[in-house]
PDB file of C-alpha atoms in Angstrom:
ATOM      1  CA  MET A 127      28.133  24.515-104.936  1.00 38.00           C
ATOM      2  CA  GLY A 128      26.372  25.859-102.423  1.00 42.00           C
ATOM      3  CA  LEU A 129      25.810  24.433 -98.827  1.00 41.00           C
ATOM      4  CA  ARG A 130      23.209  22.647 -97.733  1.00 43.00           C
ATOM      5  CA  ARG A 131      20.833  22.795 -94.977  1.00 45.00           C
ATOM      6  CA  LYS A 132      21.280  19.892 -92.054  1.00 47.00           C
ATOM      7  CA  ASN A 133      18.324  21.010 -90.450  1.00 58.00           C
ATOM      8  CA  LYS A 134      15.143  22.296 -92.566  1.00 69.00           C
ATOM      9  CA  SER A 135      12.142  23.838 -90.410  1.00 76.00           C
ATOM     10  CA  PRO A 136       9.171  22.797 -91.289  1.00 76.00           C
ATOM     11  CA  ALA A 137       6.392  24.376 -93.214  1.00 77.00           C
ATOM     12  CA  VAL A 138       3.855  26.456 -90.922  1.00 74.00           C
ATOM     13  CA  LEU A 139       0.592  24.332 -89.850  1.00 72.00           C
ATOM     14  CA  SER A 140       2.198  21.361 -90.780  1.00 76.00           C
ATOM     15  CA  HIS A 141       2.216  18.508 -88.067  1.00 78.00           C
ATOM     16  CA  GLU A 142       6.003  19.319 -87.287  1.00 84.00           C
ATOM     17  CA  PHE A 143       5.796  22.501 -86.591  1.00 82.00           C
ATOM     18  CA  VAL A 144       2.868  22.635 -83.810  1.00 83.00           C
ATOM     19  CA  ILE A 145       4.694  19.182 -82.561  1.00 85.00           C
ATOM     20  CA  GLN A 146       7.903  21.825 -82.477  1.00 86.00           C
ATOM     21  CA  ASN A 147       6.362  25.486 -81.377  1.00 86.00           C
ATOM     22  CA  HIS A 148       2.846  24.278 -78.991  1.00 88.00           C
ATOM     23  CA  ALA A 149       4.678  24.886 -75.489  1.00 89.00           C
ATOM     24  CA  ASP A 150       5.520  28.340 -78.139  1.00 90.00           C
ATOM     25  CA  ALA A 151       2.616  28.445 -78.967  1.00 90.00           C
ATOM     26  CA  VAL A 152       0.651  27.717 -75.719  1.00 93.00           C
ATOM     27  CA  SER A 153       2.826  30.005 -73.571  1.00 92.00           C
ATOM     28  CA  CYS A 154       1.438  33.184 -75.809  1.00 92.00           C
ATOM     29  CA  LEU A 155      -2.162  31.906 -75.028  1.00 93.00           C
ATOM     30  CA  ALA A 156      -1.391  32.099 -71.255  1.00 92.00           C
ATOM     31  CA  MET A 157      -0.627  35.425 -72.064  1.00 93.00           C
ATOM     32  CA  GLY A 158      -2.657  36.949 -73.573  1.00 92.00           C
ATOM     33  CA  LEU A 159      -5.732  35.412 -70.418  1.00 91.00           C
ATOM     34  CA  LEU A 160      -3.097  37.948 -68.367  1.00 91.00           C
ATOM     35  CA  LEU A 161      -3.006  39.954 -70.365  1.00 92.00           C
ATOM     36  CA  GLY A 162      -7.191  40.329 -70.706  1.00 91.00           C
ATOM     37  CA  LEU A 163      -6.915  41.274 -66.412  1.00 89.00           C
ATOM     38  CA  MET A 164      -4.885  44.709 -67.747  1.00 90.00           C
ATOM     39  CA  PHE A 165      -8.661  45.631 -69.139  1.00 90.00           C
ATOM     40  CA  GLU A 166     -11.566  46.381 -67.589  1.00 88.00           C
ATOM     41  CA  VAL A 167     -13.283  45.403 -70.647  1.00 90.00           C
ATOM     42  CA  THR A 168     -12.300  41.841 -70.213  1.00 91.00           C
ATOM     43  CA  ALA A 169     -11.657  41.193 -67.204  1.00 91.00           C
ATOM     44  CA  LYS A 170     -14.972  40.674 -66.128  1.00 89.00           C
ATOM     45  CA  TYR A 171     -14.524  36.748 -68.519  1.00 90.00           C
ATOM     46  CA  VAL A 172     -10.864  36.584 -68.400  1.00 92.00           C
ATOM     47  CA  ILE A 173     -11.187  36.291 -64.598  1.00 92.00           C
ATOM     48  CA  ILE A 174     -13.416  33.051 -64.845  1.00 92.00           C
ATOM     49  CA  PHE A 175     -10.577  31.117 -66.139  1.00 93.00           C
ATOM     50  CA  ILE A 176      -7.470  32.252 -63.857  1.00 91.00           C
ATOM     51  CA  THR A 177      -9.266  32.255 -59.788  1.00 91.00           C
ATOM     52  CA  VAL A 178     -11.243  29.753 -58.390  1.00 91.00           C
ATOM     53  CA  GLN A 179     -15.264  30.483 -58.672  1.00 89.00           C
ATOM     54  CA  TYR A 180     -18.199  30.164 -56.947  1.00 88.00           C
ATOM     55  CA  ASN A 181     -16.922  31.587 -53.269  1.00 87.00           C
ATOM     56  CA  VAL A 182     -19.358  31.184 -50.365  1.00 83.00           C
ATOM     57  CA  THR A 183     -18.785  32.921 -47.495  1.00 80.00           C
ATOM     58  CA  TYR A 184     -19.913  31.703 -43.925  1.00 74.00           C
ATOM     59  CA  ALA A 185     -19.842  34.574 -40.337  1.00 68.00           C
ATOM     60  CA  THR A 186     -18.895  33.050 -37.284  1.00 67.00           C
ATOM     61  CA  ASN A 187     -21.629  34.083 -34.242  1.00 66.00           C
ATOM     62  CA  ASP A 188     -19.444  36.825 -33.163  1.00 64.00           C
ATOM     63  CA  LYS A 189     -19.260  38.191 -37.068  1.00 65.00           C
ATOM     64  CA  SER A 190     -16.049  39.621 -36.738  1.00 66.00           C
ATOM     65  CA  GLU A 191     -14.514  36.616 -38.822  1.00 72.00           C
ATOM     66  CA  HIS A 192     -15.548  35.044 -42.380  1.00 75.00           C
ATOM     67  CA  ILE A 193     -15.292  31.461 -43.320  1.00 79.00           C
ATOM     68  CA  HIS A 194     -14.665  30.947 -46.948  1.00 83.00           C
ATOM     69  CA  PHE A 195     -15.784  27.978 -48.621  1.00 86.00           C
ATOM     70  CA  TYR A 196     -16.098  26.913 -52.314  1.00 90.00           C
ATOM     71  CA  ASP A 197     -18.717  25.180 -54.441  1.00 90.00           C
ATOM     72  CA  TYR A 198     -18.545  23.625 -58.585  1.00 90.00           C
ATOM     73  CA  GLY A 199     -20.567  23.962 -61.050  1.00 90.00           C
ATOM     74  CA  PRO A 200     -19.950  24.740 -65.097  1.00 93.00           C
ATOM     75  CA  LYS A 201     -17.747  27.300 -64.997  1.00 92.00           C
ATOM     76  CA  ASP A 202     -14.681  25.110 -63.759  1.00 94.00           C
ATOM     77  CA  ILE A 203     -14.264  24.205 -67.351  1.00 95.00           C
ATOM     78  CA  ALA A 204     -13.407  27.491 -67.966  1.00 94.00           C
ATOM     79  CA  THR A 205     -10.524  27.673 -64.710  1.00 95.00           C
ATOM     80  CA  VAL A 206      -9.693  23.829 -66.206  1.00 96.00           C
ATOM     81  CA  VAL A 207      -8.740  24.580 -69.261  1.00 95.00           C
ATOM     82  CA  PHE A 208      -6.449  27.626 -67.707  1.00 95.00           C
ATOM     83  CA  TYR A 209      -4.468  25.747 -65.987  1.00 96.00           C
ATOM     84  CA  MET A 210      -4.453  22.646 -68.696  1.00 96.00           C
ATOM     85  CA  LEU A 211      -2.317  25.356 -70.364  1.00 95.00           C
ATOM     86  CA  ILE A 212      -0.342  25.906 -67.766  1.00 95.00           C
ATOM     87  CA  ALA A 213       0.380  22.099 -67.594  1.00 95.00           C
ATOM     88  CA  ILE A 214       1.457  22.100 -71.417  1.00 95.00           C
ATOM     89  CA  ILE A 215       3.967  24.983 -70.449  1.00 94.00           C
ATOM     90  CA  LEU A 216       5.351  22.829 -67.056  1.00 95.00           C
ATOM     91  CA  HIS A 217       5.921  20.011 -69.405  1.00 94.00           C
ATOM     92  CA  ALA A 218       7.386  21.605 -71.986  1.00 93.00           C
ATOM     93  CA  VAL A 219      10.035  23.341 -69.487  1.00 93.00           C
ATOM     94  CA  ILE A 220      11.092  20.113 -67.993  1.00 94.00           C
ATOM     95  CA  GLN A 221      11.259  18.039 -70.561  1.00 91.00           C
ATOM     96  CA  GLU A 222      13.832  20.302 -72.673  1.00 90.00           C
ATOM     97  CA  TYR A 223      16.003  21.392 -69.682  1.00 91.00           C
ATOM     98  CA  VAL A 224      16.156  18.636 -67.731  1.00 91.00           C
ATOM     99  CA  LEU A 225      15.443  15.117 -69.432  1.00 91.00           C
ATOM    100  CA  ASP A 226      16.505  16.416 -72.855  1.00 89.00           C
ATOM    101  CA  LYS A 227      19.360  17.347 -71.454  1.00 89.00           C
ATOM    102  CA  ILE A 228      20.312  13.919 -69.631  1.00 88.00           C
ATOM    103  CA  ASN A 229      18.743  11.852 -72.726  1.00 86.00           C
ATOM    104  CA  ARG A 230      21.834  13.594 -74.044  1.00 86.00           C
ATOM    105  CA  ARG A 231      24.695  11.723 -71.327  1.00 87.00           C
ATOM    106  CA  LEU A 232      22.836   8.274 -71.011  1.00 83.00           C
ATOM    107  CA  HIS A 233      22.441   7.052 -75.152  1.00 81.00           C
ATOM    108  CA  LEU A 234      19.421   5.542 -74.403  1.00 81.00           C
ATOM    109  CA  SER A 235      17.524   4.008 -76.962  1.00 81.00           C
ATOM    110  CA  LYS A 236      14.043   4.674 -78.418  1.00 81.00           C
ATOM    111  CA  THR A 237      12.642   2.480 -76.290  1.00 81.00           C
ATOM    112  CA  LYS A 238      14.372   3.081 -72.474  1.00 85.00           C
ATOM    113  CA  HIS A 239      14.166   7.066 -74.347  1.00 86.00           C
ATOM    114  CA  SER A 240      10.167   6.841 -74.229  1.00 87.00           C
ATOM    115  CA  LYS A 241      10.103   4.835 -70.762  1.00 89.00           C
ATOM    116  CA  PHE A 242      13.151   7.690 -69.436  1.00 91.00           C
ATOM    117  CA  ASN A 243      10.918  10.588 -70.489  1.00 91.00           C
ATOM    118  CA  GLU A 244       7.900   9.211 -68.777  1.00 92.00           C
ATOM    119  CA  SER A 245       8.353   8.623 -65.409  1.00 92.00           C
ATOM    120  CA  GLY A 246      10.130  11.763 -66.009  1.00 93.00           C
ATOM    121  CA  GLN A 247       8.038  13.725 -66.397  1.00 94.00           C
ATOM    122  CA  LEU A 248       5.380  11.668 -63.985  1.00 95.00           C
ATOM    123  CA  ALA A 249       8.164  11.656 -60.798  1.00 95.00           C
ATOM    124  CA  PHE A 250       8.089  14.978 -60.799  1.00 95.00           C
ATOM    125  CA  PHE A 251       4.261  14.873 -61.403  1.00 96.00           C
ATOM    126  CA  TYR A 252       3.839  12.553 -58.094  1.00 96.00           C
ATOM    127  CA  LEU A 253       6.674  14.621 -55.938  1.00 95.00           C
ATOM    128  CA  PHE A 254       4.767  17.396 -56.719  1.00 96.00           C
ATOM    129  CA  SER A 255       1.288  15.974 -55.911  1.00 96.00           C
ATOM    130  CA  PHE A 256       1.995  14.262 -52.575  1.00 95.00           C
ATOM    131  CA  THR A 257       4.060  17.058 -51.086  1.00 95.00           C
ATOM    132  CA  TRP A 258       0.884  19.169 -51.424  1.00 95.00           C
ATOM    133  CA  GLY A 259      -1.974  16.912 -50.841  1.00 93.00           C
ATOM    134  CA  ALA A 260       0.199  15.416 -47.723  1.00 92.00           C
ATOM    135  CA  SER A 261       0.138  19.552 -46.598  1.00 93.00           C
ATOM    136  CA  ILE A 262      -3.920  19.747 -47.147  1.00 91.00           C
ATOM    137  CA  LEU A 263      -4.372  16.097 -45.161  1.00 88.00           C
ATOM    138  CA  THR A 264      -2.113  18.393 -42.731  1.00 87.00           C
ATOM    139  CA  ALA A 265      -3.875  21.326 -42.569  1.00 87.00           C
ATOM    140  CA  GLU A 266      -7.443  19.528 -42.729  1.00 80.00           C
ATOM    141  CA  GLU A 267      -6.472  17.141 -39.981  1.00 75.00           C
ATOM    142  CA  PHE A 268      -8.705  14.684 -41.950  1.00 72.00           C
ATOM    143  CA  MET A 269      -6.137  11.800 -41.260  1.00 68.00           C
ATOM    144  CA  MET A 270      -6.588  12.569 -37.589  1.00 71.00           C
ATOM    145  CA  ASN A 271     -10.579  12.656 -37.357  1.00 72.00           C
ATOM    146  CA  PRO A 272     -11.993   9.568 -39.655  1.00 71.00           C
ATOM    147  CA  THR A 273     -15.299  10.413 -38.672  1.00 73.00           C
ATOM    148  CA  SER A 274     -15.098  13.631 -41.906  1.00 71.00           C
ATOM    149  CA  LEU A 275     -15.380  11.208 -44.018  1.00 73.00           C
ATOM    150  CA  TRP A 276     -18.824  10.758 -43.419  1.00 74.00           C
ATOM    151  CA  LYS A 277     -20.075  12.995 -40.757  1.00 75.00           C
ATOM    152  CA  ASN A 278     -22.458  15.414 -42.233  1.00 72.00           C
ATOM    153  CA  TYR A 279     -22.215  14.309 -45.632  1.00 75.00           C
ATOM    154  CA  PRO A 280     -22.525  15.823 -48.275  1.00 73.00           C
ATOM    155  CA  HIS A 281     -19.518  17.439 -48.223  1.00 71.00           C
ATOM    156  CA  SER A 282     -20.956  19.781 -50.753  1.00 73.00           C
ATOM    157  CA  ARG A 283     -18.021  23.434 -49.241  1.00 82.00           C
ATOM    158  CA  MET A 284     -14.534  22.736 -49.699  1.00 87.00           C
ATOM    159  CA  ARG A 285     -11.966  24.604 -48.517  1.00 89.00           C
ATOM    160  CA  PHE A 286      -9.578  26.767 -51.425  1.00 91.00           C
ATOM    161  CA  GLN A 287      -6.273  24.407 -51.469  1.00 92.00           C
ATOM    162  CA  VAL A 288      -8.877  21.655 -52.321  1.00 92.00           C
ATOM    163  CA  LYS A 289     -10.380  23.219 -54.738  1.00 93.00           C
ATOM    164  CA  PHE A 290      -7.924  24.057 -55.860  1.00 95.00           C
ATOM    165  CA  PHE A 291      -6.220  21.045 -55.681  1.00 96.00           C
ATOM    166  CA  TYR A 292      -9.158  18.821 -57.380  1.00 96.00           C
ATOM    167  CA  ILE A 293      -8.466  22.160 -59.772  1.00 96.00           C
ATOM    168  CA  CYS A 294      -4.913  20.980 -60.897  1.00 96.00           C
ATOM    169  CA  GLN A 295      -5.446  17.527 -60.977  1.00 96.00           C
ATOM    170  CA  ILE A 296      -8.219  17.780 -63.300  1.00 96.00           C
ATOM    171  CA  ALA A 297      -6.336  20.016 -65.446  1.00 96.00           C
ATOM    172  CA  TYR A 298      -2.744  17.892 -65.432  1.00 96.00           C
ATOM    173  CA  TRP A 299      -4.364  14.619 -66.528  1.00 96.00           C
ATOM    174  CA  LEU A 300      -6.624  16.809 -69.284  1.00 96.00           C
ATOM    175  CA  HIS A 301      -3.067  17.835 -70.788  1.00 95.00           C
ATOM    176  CA  ALA A 302      -1.608  14.755 -71.297  1.00 94.00           C
ATOM    177  CA  LEU A 303      -4.356  13.572 -73.498  1.00 94.00           C
ATOM    178  CA  PRO A 304      -2.614  16.072 -76.026  1.00 93.00           C
ATOM    179  CA  GLU A 305       0.935  15.488 -74.866  1.00 92.00           C
ATOM    180  CA  LEU A 306       0.711  12.380 -76.427  1.00 92.00           C
ATOM    181  CA  TYR A 307       0.350  13.972 -80.097  1.00 90.00           C
ATOM    182  CA  PHE A 308       2.741  16.539 -78.493  1.00 89.00           C
ATOM    183  CA  GLN A 309       5.311  13.759 -77.387  1.00 88.00           C
ATOM    184  CA  LYS A 310       5.257  11.544 -80.448  1.00 86.00           C
ATOM    185  CA  ILE A 311       4.197   8.555 -78.246  1.00 87.00           C
ATOM    186  CA  ARG A 312       4.839   4.951 -79.887  1.00 86.00           C
ATOM    187  CA  LYS A 313       1.827   3.514 -81.304  1.00 88.00           C
ATOM    188  CA  GLU A 314       2.398   0.669 -79.128  1.00 89.00           C
ATOM    189  CA  ASP A 315       2.773   2.625 -76.143  1.00 88.00           C
ATOM    190  CA  VAL A 316      -0.981   5.183 -76.495  1.00 91.00           C
ATOM    191  CA  PRO A 317      -3.443   2.235 -75.323  1.00 92.00           C
ATOM    192  CA  ARG A 318      -1.705   1.610 -72.551  1.00 92.00           C
ATOM    193  CA  GLN A 319      -0.784   5.399 -71.684  1.00 93.00           C
ATOM    194  CA  LEU A 320      -4.532   6.526 -72.384  1.00 94.00           C
ATOM    195  CA  CYS A 321      -5.771   4.248 -70.638  1.00 95.00           C
ATOM    196  CA  TYR A 322      -4.291   5.109 -66.878  1.00 93.00           C
ATOM    197  CA  ILE A 323      -5.024   8.617 -68.114  1.00 95.00           C
ATOM    198  CA  CYS A 324      -8.739   8.003 -68.096  1.00 96.00           C
ATOM    199  CA  LEU A 325      -9.040   5.762 -65.277  1.00 95.00           C
ATOM    200  CA  TYR A 326      -7.291   9.527 -63.552  1.00 96.00           C
ATOM    201  CA  ILE A 327      -9.838  11.781 -65.072  1.00 96.00           C
ATOM    202  CA  ALA A 328     -12.736   9.511 -64.277  1.00 96.00           C
ATOM    203  CA  HIS A 329     -12.019   9.143 -60.001  1.00 95.00           C
ATOM    204  CA  ILE A 330     -11.083  12.113 -60.145  1.00 96.00           C
ATOM    205  CA  SER A 331     -13.610  14.275 -61.683  1.00 95.00           C
ATOM    206  CA  GLY A 332     -15.892  11.644 -60.079  1.00 94.00           C
ATOM    207  CA  ALA A 333     -14.745  12.332 -56.430  1.00 93.00           C
ATOM    208  CA  TYR A 334     -15.182  16.451 -57.380  1.00 93.00           C
ATOM    209  CA  ILE A 335     -18.975  16.203 -58.546  1.00 92.00           C
ATOM    210  CA  LEU A 336     -20.234  13.720 -56.010  1.00 90.00           C
ATOM    211  CA  ASN A 337     -19.000  15.421 -52.950  1.00 88.00           C
ATOM    212  CA  LEU A 338     -15.694  12.867 -51.753  1.00 89.00           C
ATOM    213  CA  GLN A 339     -12.725  14.896 -51.702  1.00 88.00           C
ATOM    214  CA  HIS A 340     -12.072  14.170 -47.964  1.00 87.00           C
ATOM    215  CA  LEU A 341     -11.821  10.294 -49.305  1.00 87.00           C
ATOM    216  CA  GLY A 342      -9.924  10.891 -52.637  1.00 90.00           C
ATOM    217  CA  LEU A 343      -7.528  12.968 -51.216  1.00 91.00           C
ATOM    218  CA  ILE A 344      -7.246  10.006 -48.482  1.00 89.00           C
ATOM    219  CA  LEU A 345      -6.164   7.930 -50.981  1.00 91.00           C
ATOM    220  CA  MET A 346      -4.981   9.335 -53.949  1.00 93.00           C
ATOM    221  CA  VAL A 347      -1.553  10.762 -51.458  1.00 92.00           C
ATOM    222  CA  PRO A 348      -0.851   7.043 -50.447  1.00 91.00           C
ATOM    223  CA  HIS A 349      -1.312   6.193 -54.245  1.00 94.00           C
ATOM    224  CA  TYR A 350       1.092   9.186 -55.216  1.00 95.00           C
ATOM    225  CA  LEU A 351       3.393   8.117 -52.817  1.00 92.00           C
ATOM    226  CA  VAL A 352       3.120   5.025 -54.605  1.00 90.00           C
ATOM    227  CA  GLU A 353       4.112   5.336 -57.961  1.00 93.00           C
ATOM    228  CA  LEU A 354       6.465   8.024 -56.950  1.00 92.00           C
ATOM    229  CA  ILE A 355       8.326   5.095 -55.685  1.00 87.00           C
ATOM    230  CA  PHE A 356       7.780   2.999 -58.360  1.00 89.00           C
ATOM    231  CA  HIS A 357       8.840   5.316 -61.052  1.00 91.00           C
ATOM    232  CA  ALA A 358      12.009   6.995 -59.454  1.00 88.00           C
ATOM    233  CA  SER A 359      13.016   3.297 -59.182  1.00 84.00           C
ATOM    234  CA  ARG A 360      12.663   3.495 -62.908  1.00 87.00           C
ATOM    235  CA  LEU A 361      14.376   6.433 -63.321  1.00 87.00           C
ATOM    236  CA  PHE A 362      17.726   4.791 -62.257  1.00 82.00           C
ATOM    237  CA  TYR A 363      17.556   1.417 -63.282  1.00 81.00           C
ATOM    238  CA  PHE A 364      16.673   4.101 -66.450  1.00 80.00           C
ATOM    239  CA  SER A 365      20.477   5.852 -65.541  1.00 77.00           C
ATOM    240  CA  ASP A 366      22.548   2.690 -64.030  1.00 67.00           C
ATOM    241  CA  GLU A 367      24.022   0.669 -65.697  1.00 60.00           C
ATOM    242  CA  ASN A 368      25.440  -1.398 -62.870  1.00 59.00           C
ATOM    243  CA  LYS A 369      22.139  -1.493 -61.244  1.00 59.00           C
ATOM    244  CA  GLN A 370      23.630  -0.100 -57.776  1.00 61.00           C
ATOM    245  CA  LYS A 371      21.199   2.606 -57.488  1.00 61.00           C
ATOM    246  CA  GLY A 372      18.417   0.090 -58.294  1.00 61.00           C
ATOM    247  CA  ILE A 373      19.658  -1.929 -55.536  1.00 80.00           C
ATOM    248  CA  SER A 374      19.370   1.117 -53.096  1.00 71.00           C
ATOM    249  CA  CYS A 375      15.963   1.994 -53.821  1.00 67.00           C
ATOM    250  CA  LEU A 376      14.368  -1.438 -53.610  1.00 72.00           C
ATOM    251  CA  THR A 377      16.513  -1.446 -49.466  1.00 78.00           C
ATOM    252  CA  ALA A 378      14.322   1.791 -49.705  1.00 75.00           C
ATOM    253  CA  ILE A 379      10.870   0.420 -50.265  1.00 74.00           C
ATOM    254  CA  CYS A 380      11.628  -2.016 -48.247  1.00 84.00           C
ATOM    255  CA  LEU A 381      12.659  -0.187 -45.222  1.00 85.00           C
ATOM    256  CA  THR A 382       9.353   2.561 -45.856  1.00 81.00           C
ATOM    257  CA  GLN A 383       7.214  -1.030 -45.751  1.00 82.00           C
ATOM    258  CA  ALA A 384       8.758  -2.407 -42.809  1.00 88.00           C
ATOM    259  CA  TRP A 385       8.421   1.740 -41.253  1.00 87.00           C
ATOM    260  CA  MET A 386       4.964   1.373 -42.050  1.00 84.00           C
ATOM    261  CA  MET A 387       4.291  -2.343 -40.627  1.00 87.00           C
ATOM    262  CA  TRP A 388       6.178  -1.431 -37.068  1.00 89.00           C
ATOM    263  CA  LYS A 389       3.641   1.900 -37.060  1.00 85.00           C
ATOM    264  CA  PHE A 390       0.846  -0.210 -37.616  1.00 85.00           C
ATOM    265  CA  ILE A 391       1.866  -2.426 -34.757  1.00 90.00           C
ATOM    266  CA  ASN A 392       2.267   0.265 -32.411  1.00 87.00           C
ATOM    267  CA  PHE A 393      -1.094   1.624 -33.098  1.00 85.00           C
ATOM    268  CA  GLN A 394      -2.433  -1.603 -32.272  1.00 86.00           C
ATOM    269  CA  LEU A 395      -0.639  -1.865 -29.182  1.00 88.00           C
ATOM    270  CA  LYS A 396      -1.685   1.878 -28.152  1.00 86.00           C
ATOM    271  CA  LYS A 397      -5.459   1.225 -28.606  1.00 84.00           C
ATOM    272  CA  TRP A 398      -5.313  -2.877 -26.614  1.00 88.00           C
ATOM    273  CA  ARG A 399      -3.197  -0.663 -23.560  1.00 87.00           C
ATOM    274  CA  GLU A 400      -6.134   1.971 -23.313  1.00 86.00           C
ATOM    275  CA  HIS A 401      -9.086  -0.787 -23.707  1.00 83.00           C
ATOM    276  CA  ILE A 402      -7.352  -2.886 -20.734  1.00 86.00           C
ATOM    277  CA  GLN A 403      -6.548   0.822 -18.429  1.00 84.00           C
ATOM    278  CA  ASN A 404     -10.008   1.249 -19.061  1.00 83.00           C
ATOM    279  CA  GLN A 405     -11.357  -2.313 -18.073  1.00 80.00           C
ATOM    280  CA  ILE A 406      -9.729  -2.788 -15.087  1.00 73.00           C
ATOM    281  CA  PRO A 407     -12.258   0.018 -13.122  1.00 62.00           C
ATOM    282  CA  LYS A 408     -15.331  -0.851 -14.352  1.00 55.00           C
ATOM    283  CA  LYS A 409     -14.074  -4.385 -12.705  1.00 51.00           C
ATOM    284  CA  LYS A 410     -13.469  -2.725  -9.173  1.00 53.00           C
ATOM    285  CA  ILE A 411     -16.368  -0.973  -9.768  1.00 52.00           C
ATOM    286  CA  THR A 412     -18.405  -3.651 -10.407  1.00 53.00           C
ATOM    287  CA  ASN A 413     -16.671  -5.791  -7.390  1.00 54.00           C
ATOM    288  CA  THR A 414     -17.602  -3.146  -4.481  1.00 52.00           C
ATOM    289  CA  LYS A 415     -21.029  -2.698  -5.869  1.00 51.00           C
ATOM    290  CA  SER A 416     -22.182  -5.217  -3.484  1.00 52.00           C
ATOM    291  CA  LYS A 417     -26.420  -6.007  -0.952  1.00 53.00           C
ATOM    292  CA  PRO A 418     -25.993  -3.759   1.396  1.00 54.00           C
ATOM    293  CA  THR A 419     -25.931  -6.477   4.599  1.00 53.00           C
ATOM    294  CA  LYS A 420     -28.396  -5.609   7.761  1.00 52.00           C
ATOM    295  CA  ARG A 421     -26.199  -3.803  10.426  1.00 52.00           C
ATOM    296  CA  GLU A 422     -25.424  -6.149  13.010  1.00 48.00           C
ATOM    297  CA  PRO A 423     -26.906  -4.541  16.730  1.00 50.00           C
ATOM    298  CA  ASN A 424     -24.215  -3.410  19.133  1.00 50.00           C
ATOM    299  CA  ARG A 425     -22.829  -6.588  21.405  1.00 49.00           C
ATOM    300  CA  ALA A 426     -23.614  -6.177  24.779  1.00 48.00           C
ATOM    301  CA  ASN A 427     -20.579  -6.443  26.674  1.00 52.00           C
ATOM    302  CA  PHE A 428     -20.610  -9.617  29.132  1.00 51.00           C
ATOM    303  CA  VAL A 429     -18.796  -8.864  32.690  1.00 49.00           C
ATOM    304  CA  ASN A 430     -19.652 -11.736  34.989  1.00 51.00           C
ATOM    305  CA  GLY A 431     -21.892 -13.415  33.354  1.00 51.00           C
ATOM    306  CA  ALA A 432     -24.020 -10.418  33.344  1.00 51.00           C
ATOM    307  CA  ALA A 433     -24.586  -7.849  30.408  1.00 51.00           C
ATOM    308  CA  LYS A 434     -23.856  -4.475  29.926  1.00 51.00           C
ATOM    309  CA  LEU A 435     -24.006  -1.788  27.339  1.00 50.00           C
ATOM    310  CA  GLU A 436     -21.346   0.076  26.273  1.00 50.00           C
ATOM    311  CA  ASP A 437     -21.874   3.185  28.062  1.00 52.00           C
ATOM    312  CA  GLY A 438     -21.784   0.948  31.153  1.00 52.00           C
ATOM    313  CA  THR A 439     -25.421   0.337  31.995  1.00 54.00           C
ATOM    314  CA  SER A 440     -27.195  -2.651  32.054  1.00 52.00           C
ATOM    315  CA  PRO A 441     -29.961  -3.619  30.516  1.00 54.00           C
ATOM    316  CA  ARG A 442     -33.208  -4.251  32.109  1.00 55.00           C
ATOM    317  CA  ILE A 443     -34.650  -7.507  33.637  1.00 52.00           C
ATOM    318  CA  ARG A 444     -38.680  -8.169  32.469  1.00 54.00           C
ATOM    319  CA  LYS A 445     -39.750  -9.694  35.335  1.00 53.00           C
ATOM    320  CA  SER A 446     -41.662 -12.885  34.978  1.00 52.00           C
ATOM    321  CA  LYS A 447     -45.443 -12.694  35.366  1.00 52.00           C
ATOM    322  CA  PRO A 448     -46.733 -15.242  38.413  1.00 54.00           C
ATOM    323  CA  VAL A 449     -48.825 -18.149  36.331  1.00 47.00           C
TER     324      VAL A 449
END
């Protein structure tokens, strides 16, 4: 009697086959695009998928240095498609080499298993995006100069890092749509995930197209930090039966809120002190500016009933005319 195979390979091009091998198929497609750069005939077409398009170069006053900016256009769709493929590959790598190994140790139920995978993927993404976005805000000084949000609007020109950040953001959230099928998400969870994925795509794409890249960055970075803390606490909740890590995460959240409040109070006190210091010189100036008084004539020195001036001479006495 022959031995039975426990795991039969699924039929080619079946749903199970596509789900199991989608990462390999996407990797081959991405490698094919990269290989197209090696040939002159295909390089001019493949370059649209890989590099950021719509470069605009400005020369400085002395014309020795050039500043590179980027605009947006329909060719960005090809770039988004390529980096969406990269996001699918990275998703599969994180799932196979990190999350699946942790799941085998935890022995979670199907419901917790699905939520653990969701939070694990999003925690990696939020950590990476928050770090990258914060570095852009620091380099571009958007936070230190709030007037840049509305000054010289519309901001139709972008730096390379800003444009590439938005390209990767849109690509990631677009890749999340087919992942609902590849990861076998339960039907009950699909509407919830589909809702926030579409909201992210609409808002990030809207900020990119409507030239609100600065405002979008300032709003995304703090939001990603909050989402990172939420999904990290969710991972701790699923992985810790005694809930000790969840209490620690709650303490970290409270400390973060207290630190933000402390920074806000110090900022307001600093502004208040500067306002008072600016008001003190104005009061002094207004007090010193008084109406000029008429100078009184020098009083003569009276010695023995006779008036003498300061130089010792006595004033002349007018003679009275005879009547």
